[in-house]
Amino acid sequence: MSGRNAPRSRTGCATCRTRKIKCDEMHPSCVRCVNAQMQCEWIHKTPRKASRSKPPLKASGGPGLQRTYYPLRPRNIDAGVHLTYLSLPNSHFLASSEREYFAFFPHTSMVRWLGKPWQWASLHYVYSHIAPRSSVVTRMILAISATELEGIRHLQRLRSDQKASHDQWPGEAGTSHYQSALREFQLMLSKNHGSLSPQEVDEISTAFFLMVTYEYLFGQDSAAMEVHIQGIYTFLKAHDLVPRLGESGQCVRLPILTQQLLLFVMYANLTICKYGHLRQLWEEAGHESSFVSTMDELFYNSRTSQHAIWPVEYPTEASLDDISVFRPLELTNECKKLKYRLLLMPQSTRGKFEWDTMDCLEQDLCGIGKRYQDLIIMSQQPRSDLRNRQLQTIYFAVAEYHATTVFFCYRWSLLNCMSTPSVSSRDAVNGALEIIKKLSTESPSCLGRVYWPMIVLAGCMEDSQDRQWIRKTLVESQHTIVFPSMRGWLNDMSGLNL
């Protein structure tokens, strides 16, 4: 529960207590005050009490810092990775460890999971063109890289020395940069009240995106991520950057980089589900255009974004790569749109209107299956090379489709619809399970891309050895592929209560 309906904060900042909203108690400025562009005032500080049953580890990066860290295990990186350094205008202000963190960013999980080869990736543009002139973006890159790289080193110590298991989880390096970024971001937003240049919009949107990503990967729950998502939605509304309903050229006011980053944020928005309910943060921010139509237009606009971001240098080979993964990415986008509509459905029978709506969703789901039948067949081939980026993208997309089908059948059963759905939950379960097992065997680092299908199977499969294997995998890797924002899904659907 958040916003005005949340319990009043008793130990938070004075600003949040006055506004009667939940405060995350981050010092010196809480996330809600940063995003609301308000002064964060503290009257007194009350230390948080650690959980008795499972005490978390706390960072010690500075006085008053109350950031909680759970032992998030890092993803593996390729052996022999060489860290290449980028020349920054303010590089003489960075310590040697910070320069190493910055150089590690191209090898982080978030970069690999977004899939685009680094040389022409949007995040490469952020890294090479925006970070050098933005201390906020630089700090967020350092926060993400430091948390993951120090986590990798911590895991290596655990493997080599059992005594290291008692060491504190090294979260303070990332937290320090995150806190610095929040303070600087608050100052930046307080100065930007008038019209903004495309470069300024890109910088602010990039900062929001990286903060959403940081909380998605390393936050202790989804609350702060939700605040950052609200922040970028409100920012776009306040500056009238997304046109009103019915206006032609839906997203033309947004710079192309911001369009792509906003699409990723909207995808992340779909992971915040509590008790089967998805908060409509986009609509709450006052946008008249629908979430689904905006997400759809952003997707198609972003298909040509690299040409706009790299107008002169972008080579033919990179364009061919974009074309080769277009249909799998389109299938993923179609599934996310349908998932959003499913999440808005009630979880109990209310009458003919809900049944008719489910019938429409069923027709759309069947239509998706027919349009992308070639990709579904390709994913069933026995000897596919998972090192191939195009095949990986197909696997991820088809797993998303199967999971959406299973989730549809699950919601259908909750509504007690009068007929049996024409789509087969059993076939979808088997299809998703085959992909997950193949990834687990041949490319376990890719399991993070199919976390939602795994959660759906854990909750909806009939009890069997396969279901127990899925649940066991989720429990064992809860800090690797099940991120804090996903725990609401996992607890609601499977009862694992991680």
CSV table of C-alpha atoms in Angstrom, one decimal, residues 196-477:
chain,number,residue,atom,x,y,z
A,196,LEU,CA,14.0,21.6,-21.5
A,197,SER,CA,16.2,20.8,-24.4
A,198,PRO,CA,16.2,17.2,-25.8
A,199,GLN,CA,19.6,16.7,-24.2
A,200,GLU,CA,18.3,17.7,-20.8
A,201,VAL,CA,15.2,15.4,-21.2
A,202,ASP,CA,17.5,12.5,-22.2
A,203,GLU,CA,19.7,13.1,-19.1
A,204,ILE,CA,16.8,13.2,-16.7
A,205,SER,CA,15.1,10.2,-18.2
A,206,THR,CA,18.4,8.3,-18.2
A,207,ALA,CA,18.8,9.0,-14.5
A,208,PHE,CA,15.3,7.8,-13.7
A,209,PHE,CA,15.8,4.7,-15.8
A,210,LEU,CA,19.1,3.8,-14.0
A,211,MET,CA,17.5,4.4,-10.6
A,212,VAL,CA,14.6,2.1,-11.6
A,213,THR,CA,17.1,-0.5,-12.7
A,214,TYR,CA,19.2,-0.2,-9.5
A,215,GLU,CA,16.1,-0.8,-7.3
A,216,TYR,CA,15.0,-3.5,-9.6
A,217,LEU,CA,18.3,-5.4,-9.2
A,218,PHE,CA,19.4,-4.5,-5.7
A,219,GLY,CA,16.5,-3.0,-3.7
A,220,GLN,CA,15.0,-4.8,-0.8
A,221,ASP,CA,11.4,-4.5,-2.2
A,222,SER,CA,9.5,-2.8,-5.0
A,223,ALA,CA,8.6,0.3,-3.1
A,224,ALA,CA,11.5,2.5,-4.1
A,225,MET,CA,11.3,1.2,-7.7
A,226,GLU,CA,7.7,2.2,-7.8
A,227,VAL,CA,8.5,5.7,-6.6
A,228,HIS,CA,11.1,6.1,-9.4
A,229,ILE,CA,8.6,4.9,-12.0
A,230,GLN,CA,6.1,7.4,-10.6
A,231,GLY,CA,8.8,10.0,-10.9
A,232,ILE,CA,9.5,9.6,-14.6
A,233,TYR,CA,5.8,9.4,-15.4
A,234,THR,CA,5.1,12.6,-13.4
A,235,PHE,CA,8.1,14.3,-15.0
A,236,LEU,CA,6.9,13.6,-18.5
A,237,LYS,CA,3.4,14.8,-17.6
A,238,ALA,CA,4.6,18.0,-15.9
A,239,HIS,CA,6.6,18.9,-19.0
A,240,ASP,CA,3.8,17.8,-21.4
A,241,LEU,CA,6.2,15.5,-23.2
A,242,VAL,CA,3.6,12.8,-24.0
A,243,PRO,CA,0.6,14.1,-26.1
A,244,ARG,CA,-2.9,14.0,-24.9
A,245,LEU,CA,-5.4,11.3,-26.0
A,246,GLY,CA,-6.3,11.5,-29.6
A,247,GLU,CA,-3.5,13.8,-30.6
A,248,SER,CA,-1.6,12.6,-33.6
A,249,GLY,CA,2.1,11.7,-33.4
A,250,GLN,CA,1.7,10.1,-30.0
A,251,CYS,CA,5.3,10.2,-28.8
A,252,VAL,CA,7.0,12.6,-31.2
A,253,ARG,CA,7.8,15.1,-28.5
A,254,LEU,CA,10.1,12.6,-26.7
A,255,PRO,CA,13.7,12.3,-27.8
A,256,ILE,CA,14.3,8.9,-29.3
A,257,LEU,CA,16.6,7.7,-26.5
A,258,THR,CA,14.1,8.7,-23.9
A,259,GLN,CA,11.4,6.7,-25.8
A,260,GLN,CA,13.5,3.5,-25.6
A,261,LEU,CA,14.3,4.0,-21.9
A,262,LEU,CA,10.7,4.7,-21.1
A,263,LEU,CA,9.7,1.5,-22.8
A,264,PHE,CA,12.1,-0.4,-20.5
A,265,VAL,CA,10.6,1.4,-17.5
A,266,MET,CA,7.1,0.4,-18.6
A,267,TYR,CA,8.1,-3.2,-18.9
A,268,ALA,CA,9.6,-3.0,-15.4
A,269,ASN,CA,6.3,-1.5,-14.2
A,270,LEU,CA,4.6,-4.8,-15.2
A,271,THR,CA,6.6,-6.6,-12.6
A,272,ILE,CA,5.1,-4.7,-9.7
A,273,CYS,CA,2.1,-6.8,-8.8
A,274,LYS,CA,0.9,-7.2,-5.2
A,275,TYR,CA,-2.0,-9.5,-4.3
A,276,GLY,CA,-2.8,-9.9,-7.9
A,277,HIS,CA,-3.3,-6.2,-8.4
A,278,LEU,CA,-1.2,-3.9,-10.7
A,279,ARG,CA,-1.3,-0.2,-9.8
A,280,GLN,CA,-2.0,2.0,-12.8
A,281,LEU,CA,0.9,4.4,-12.2
A,282,TRP,CA,0.7,5.8,-15.7
A,283,GLU,CA,-2.9,6.8,-15.3
A,284,GLU,CA,-2.3,8.0,-11.8
A,285,ALA,CA,0.3,10.5,-13.1
A,286,GLY,CA,-2.5,12.0,-15.2
A,287,HIS,CA,-1.7,10.7,-18.7
A,288,GLU,CA,-4.7,10.5,-21.0
A,289,SER,CA,-3.1,8.1,-23.5
A,290,SER,CA,-3.5,4.5,-22.4
A,291,PHE,CA,-0.6,2.6,-21.0
A,292,VAL,CA,-0.9,-0.1,-23.6
A,293,SER,CA,-1.1,2.2,-26.6
A,294,THR,CA,1.8,4.2,-25.4
A,295,MET,CA,3.9,1.1,-24.7
A,296,ASP,CA,3.0,-0.2,-28.2
A,297,GLU,CA,4.0,3.0,-30.0
A,298,LEU,CA,7.2,3.3,-28.0
A,299,PHE,CA,8.1,-0.3,-29.1
A,300,TYR,CA,7.7,0.4,-32.8
A,301,ASN,CA,9.4,3.8,-32.5
A,302,SER,CA,12.4,2.2,-30.8
A,303,ARG,CA,12.9,-0.3,-33.6
A,304,THR,CA,14.6,2.5,-35.6
A,305,SER,CA,16.1,4.3,-32.5
A,306,GLN,CA,19.6,3.2,-33.1
A,307,HIS,CA,19.7,4.9,-36.5
A,308,ALA,CA,18.6,8.1,-34.7
A,309,ILE,CA,21.0,7.7,-31.8
A,310,TRP,CA,24.0,6.8,-34.1
A,311,PRO,CA,22.9,8.7,-37.3
A,312,VAL,CA,26.2,8.6,-39.2
A,313,GLU,CA,28.1,5.6,-37.8
A,314,TYR,CA,25.4,3.0,-37.6
A,315,PRO,CA,26.5,0.2,-40.0
A,316,THR,CA,24.5,-2.2,-42.2
A,317,GLU,CA,25.5,-5.2,-40.1
A,318,ALA,CA,23.9,-3.7,-37.0
A,319,SER,CA,20.8,-2.9,-39.0
A,320,LEU,CA,20.6,-6.6,-40.1
A,321,ASP,CA,21.0,-7.6,-36.5
A,322,ASP,CA,18.0,-5.4,-35.5
A,323,ILE,CA,15.9,-7.0,-38.3
A,324,SER,CA,16.9,-10.5,-37.2
A,325,VAL,CA,15.5,-10.0,-33.7
A,326,PHE,CA,12.5,-7.8,-34.6
A,327,ARG,CA,9.8,-10.5,-34.6
A,328,PRO,CA,10.9,-12.2,-31.3
A,329,LEU,CA,10.9,-8.8,-29.6
A,330,GLU,CA,7.5,-8.0,-31.2
A,331,LEU,CA,6.2,-11.3,-29.8
A,332,THR,CA,7.5,-10.3,-26.3
A,333,ASN,CA,5.8,-6.9,-26.6
A,334,GLU,CA,2.5,-8.5,-27.6
A,335,CYS,CA,2.6,-10.7,-24.6
A,336,LYS,CA,3.4,-7.8,-22.2
A,337,LYS,CA,0.4,-5.9,-23.6
A,338,LEU,CA,-1.9,-8.9,-23.0
A,339,LYS,CA,-0.4,-9.4,-19.5
A,340,TYR,CA,-1.2,-5.8,-18.6
A,341,ARG,CA,-4.8,-6.4,-19.6
A,342,LEU,CA,-5.0,-9.6,-17.7
A,343,LEU,CA,-3.7,-7.9,-14.6
A,344,LEU,CA,-6.5,-5.4,-14.7
A,345,MET,CA,-9.1,-8.2,-14.6
A,346,PRO,CA,-10.7,-9.0,-11.2
A,347,GLN,CA,-9.7,-12.3,-9.5
A,348,SER,CA,-13.3,-13.4,-8.8
A,349,THR,CA,-16.5,-13.7,-10.8
A,350,ARG,CA,-18.4,-10.5,-11.3
A,351,GLY,CA,-20.6,-11.3,-14.3
A,352,LYS,CA,-21.0,-11.4,-18.0
A,353,PHE,CA,-18.8,-8.4,-18.7
A,354,GLU,CA,-15.7,-10.1,-17.2
A,355,TRP,CA,-16.5,-13.3,-19.1
A,356,ASP,CA,-16.9,-11.4,-22.4
A,357,THR,CA,-13.6,-9.6,-21.7
A,358,MET,CA,-11.8,-12.9,-21.1
A,359,ASP,CA,-13.3,-14.2,-24.4
A,360,CYS,CA,-11.7,-11.2,-26.2
A,361,LEU,CA,-8.4,-11.9,-24.5
A,362,GLU,CA,-8.6,-15.5,-25.5
A,363,GLN,CA,-9.1,-14.5,-29.1
A,364,ASP,CA,-6.1,-12.2,-28.9
A,365,LEU,CA,-3.9,-14.9,-27.4
A,366,CYS,CA,-4.9,-17.4,-30.1
A,367,GLY,CA,-4.1,-14.7,-32.7
A,368,ILE,CA,-0.7,-14.1,-31.3
A,369,GLY,CA,0.0,-17.9,-31.3
A,370,LYS,CA,-0.9,-18.1,-35.0
A,371,ARG,CA,1.1,-15.0,-36.1
A,372,TYR,CA,4.3,-16.3,-34.4
A,373,GLN,CA,3.9,-20.0,-34.9
A,374,ASP,CA,7.2,-20.1,-36.8
A,375,LEU,CA,9.0,-18.8,-33.7
A,376,ILE,CA,7.3,-21.4,-31.5
A,377,ILE,CA,8.3,-24.2,-33.9
A,378,MET,CA,11.9,-22.9,-34.0
A,379,SER,CA,12.1,-23.0,-30.2
A,380,GLN,CA,11.2,-26.7,-30.3
A,381,GLN,CA,14.2,-27.6,-32.4
A,382,PRO,CA,16.4,-30.1,-30.5
A,383,ARG,CA,19.9,-28.8,-31.5
A,384,SER,CA,19.9,-25.1,-31.2
A,385,ASP,CA,23.0,-23.1,-30.4
A,386,LEU,CA,22.1,-20.9,-27.4
A,387,ARG,CA,25.2,-18.8,-28.0
A,388,ASN,CA,23.4,-17.3,-31.0
A,389,ARG,CA,21.8,-14.0,-30.0
A,390,GLN,CA,18.9,-14.5,-32.5
A,391,LEU,CA,18.0,-17.9,-31.1
A,392,GLN,CA,18.3,-16.7,-27.5
A,393,THR,CA,15.8,-13.9,-28.3
A,394,ILE,CA,13.4,-16.4,-29.8
A,395,TYR,CA,13.7,-18.6,-26.7
A,396,PHE,CA,13.0,-15.7,-24.3
A,397,ALA,CA,10.0,-14.5,-26.4
A,398,VAL,CA,8.4,-18.0,-26.7
A,399,ALA,CA,8.9,-18.6,-23.0
A,400,GLU,CA,7.1,-15.3,-22.4
A,401,TYR,CA,4.2,-16.4,-24.7
A,402,HIS,CA,3.8,-19.8,-23.0
A,403,ALA,CA,3.8,-18.1,-19.6
A,404,THR,CA,1.2,-15.7,-20.7
A,405,THR,CA,-0.9,-18.6,-21.9
A,406,VAL,CA,-0.6,-20.3,-18.5
A,407,PHE,CA,-1.3,-17.1,-16.6
A,408,PHE,CA,-4.4,-16.6,-18.8
A,409,CYS,CA,-5.7,-20.1,-18.0
A,410,TYR,CA,-5.0,-19.4,-14.3
A,411,ARG,CA,-7.0,-16.2,-14.3
A,412,TRP,CA,-9.8,-17.9,-16.3
A,413,SER,CA,-10.1,-20.5,-13.6
A,414,LEU,CA,-10.3,-17.8,-10.9
A,415,LEU,CA,-13.2,-16.2,-12.7
A,416,ASN,CA,-15.1,-19.5,-12.9
A,417,CYS,CA,-15.9,-19.0,-16.5
A,418,MET,CA,-18.7,-21.1,-17.9
A,419,SER,CA,-16.6,-22.7,-20.7
A,420,THR,CA,-13.2,-24.3,-21.1
A,421,PRO,CA,-10.5,-22.1,-22.8
A,422,SER,CA,-9.5,-23.2,-26.3
A,423,VAL,CA,-5.8,-22.6,-25.4
A,424,SER,CA,-4.0,-25.5,-23.7
A,425,SER,CA,-2.4,-24.8,-20.3
A,426,ARG,CA,-0.7,-28.2,-20.4
A,427,ASP,CA,1.0,-27.6,-23.8
A,428,ALA,CA,2.1,-24.1,-22.6
A,429,VAL,CA,3.5,-25.5,-19.4
A,430,ASN,CA,5.5,-28.2,-21.3
A,431,GLY,CA,6.7,-25.6,-23.9
A,432,ALA,CA,8.0,-23.2,-21.2
A,433,LEU,CA,9.4,-26.0,-19.1
A,434,GLU,CA,11.4,-27.3,-22.0
A,435,ILE,CA,13.0,-23.9,-22.7
A,436,ILE,CA,13.8,-23.3,-19.0
A,437,LYS,CA,15.4,-26.6,-18.6
A,438,LYS,CA,17.5,-26.0,-21.7
A,439,LEU,CA,18.6,-22.7,-20.5
A,440,SER,CA,19.4,-24.1,-17.1
A,441,THR,CA,21.6,-26.7,-18.6
A,442,GLU,CA,23.4,-24.8,-21.4
A,443,SER,CA,23.2,-21.2,-20.4
A,444,PRO,CA,22.2,-20.8,-16.7
A,445,SER,CA,23.2,-17.1,-16.7
A,446,CYS,CA,20.3,-16.5,-19.1
A,447,LEU,CA,17.7,-17.7,-16.6
A,448,GLY,CA,17.2,-14.2,-15.4
A,449,ARG,CA,15.5,-13.5,-18.7
A,450,VAL,CA,12.8,-16.1,-18.0
A,451,TYR,CA,12.2,-15.3,-14.3
A,452,TRP,CA,8.5,-14.5,-14.9
A,453,PRO,CA,7.8,-17.8,-16.8
A,454,MET,CA,9.5,-19.7,-13.9
A,455,ILE,CA,7.3,-17.9,-11.3
A,456,VAL,CA,4.1,-18.6,-13.3
A,457,LEU,CA,5.0,-22.3,-13.6
A,458,ALA,CA,5.9,-22.5,-9.9
A,459,GLY,CA,2.4,-21.2,-9.1
A,460,CYS,CA,0.3,-22.9,-11.7
A,461,MET,CA,1.7,-26.3,-12.5
A,462,GLU,CA,0.2,-29.4,-11.1
A,463,ASP,CA,2.3,-30.9,-8.4
A,464,SER,CA,5.1,-33.0,-9.9
A,465,GLN,CA,8.8,-33.4,-10.0
A,466,ASP,CA,9.1,-30.7,-12.6
A,467,ARG,CA,7.2,-28.2,-10.4
A,468,GLN,CA,9.3,-29.1,-7.4
A,469,TRP,CA,12.5,-28.6,-9.5
A,470,ILE,CA,11.2,-25.1,-10.6
A,471,ARG,CA,10.4,-24.2,-7.0
A,472,LYS,CA,13.7,-25.5,-5.8
A,473,THR,CA,15.6,-23.5,-8.5
A,474,LEU,CA,13.7,-20.3,-7.5
A,475,VAL,CA,14.5,-20.8,-3.8
A,476,GLU,CA,18.2,-21.6,-4.4
A,477,SER,CA,18.7,-18.6,-6.8
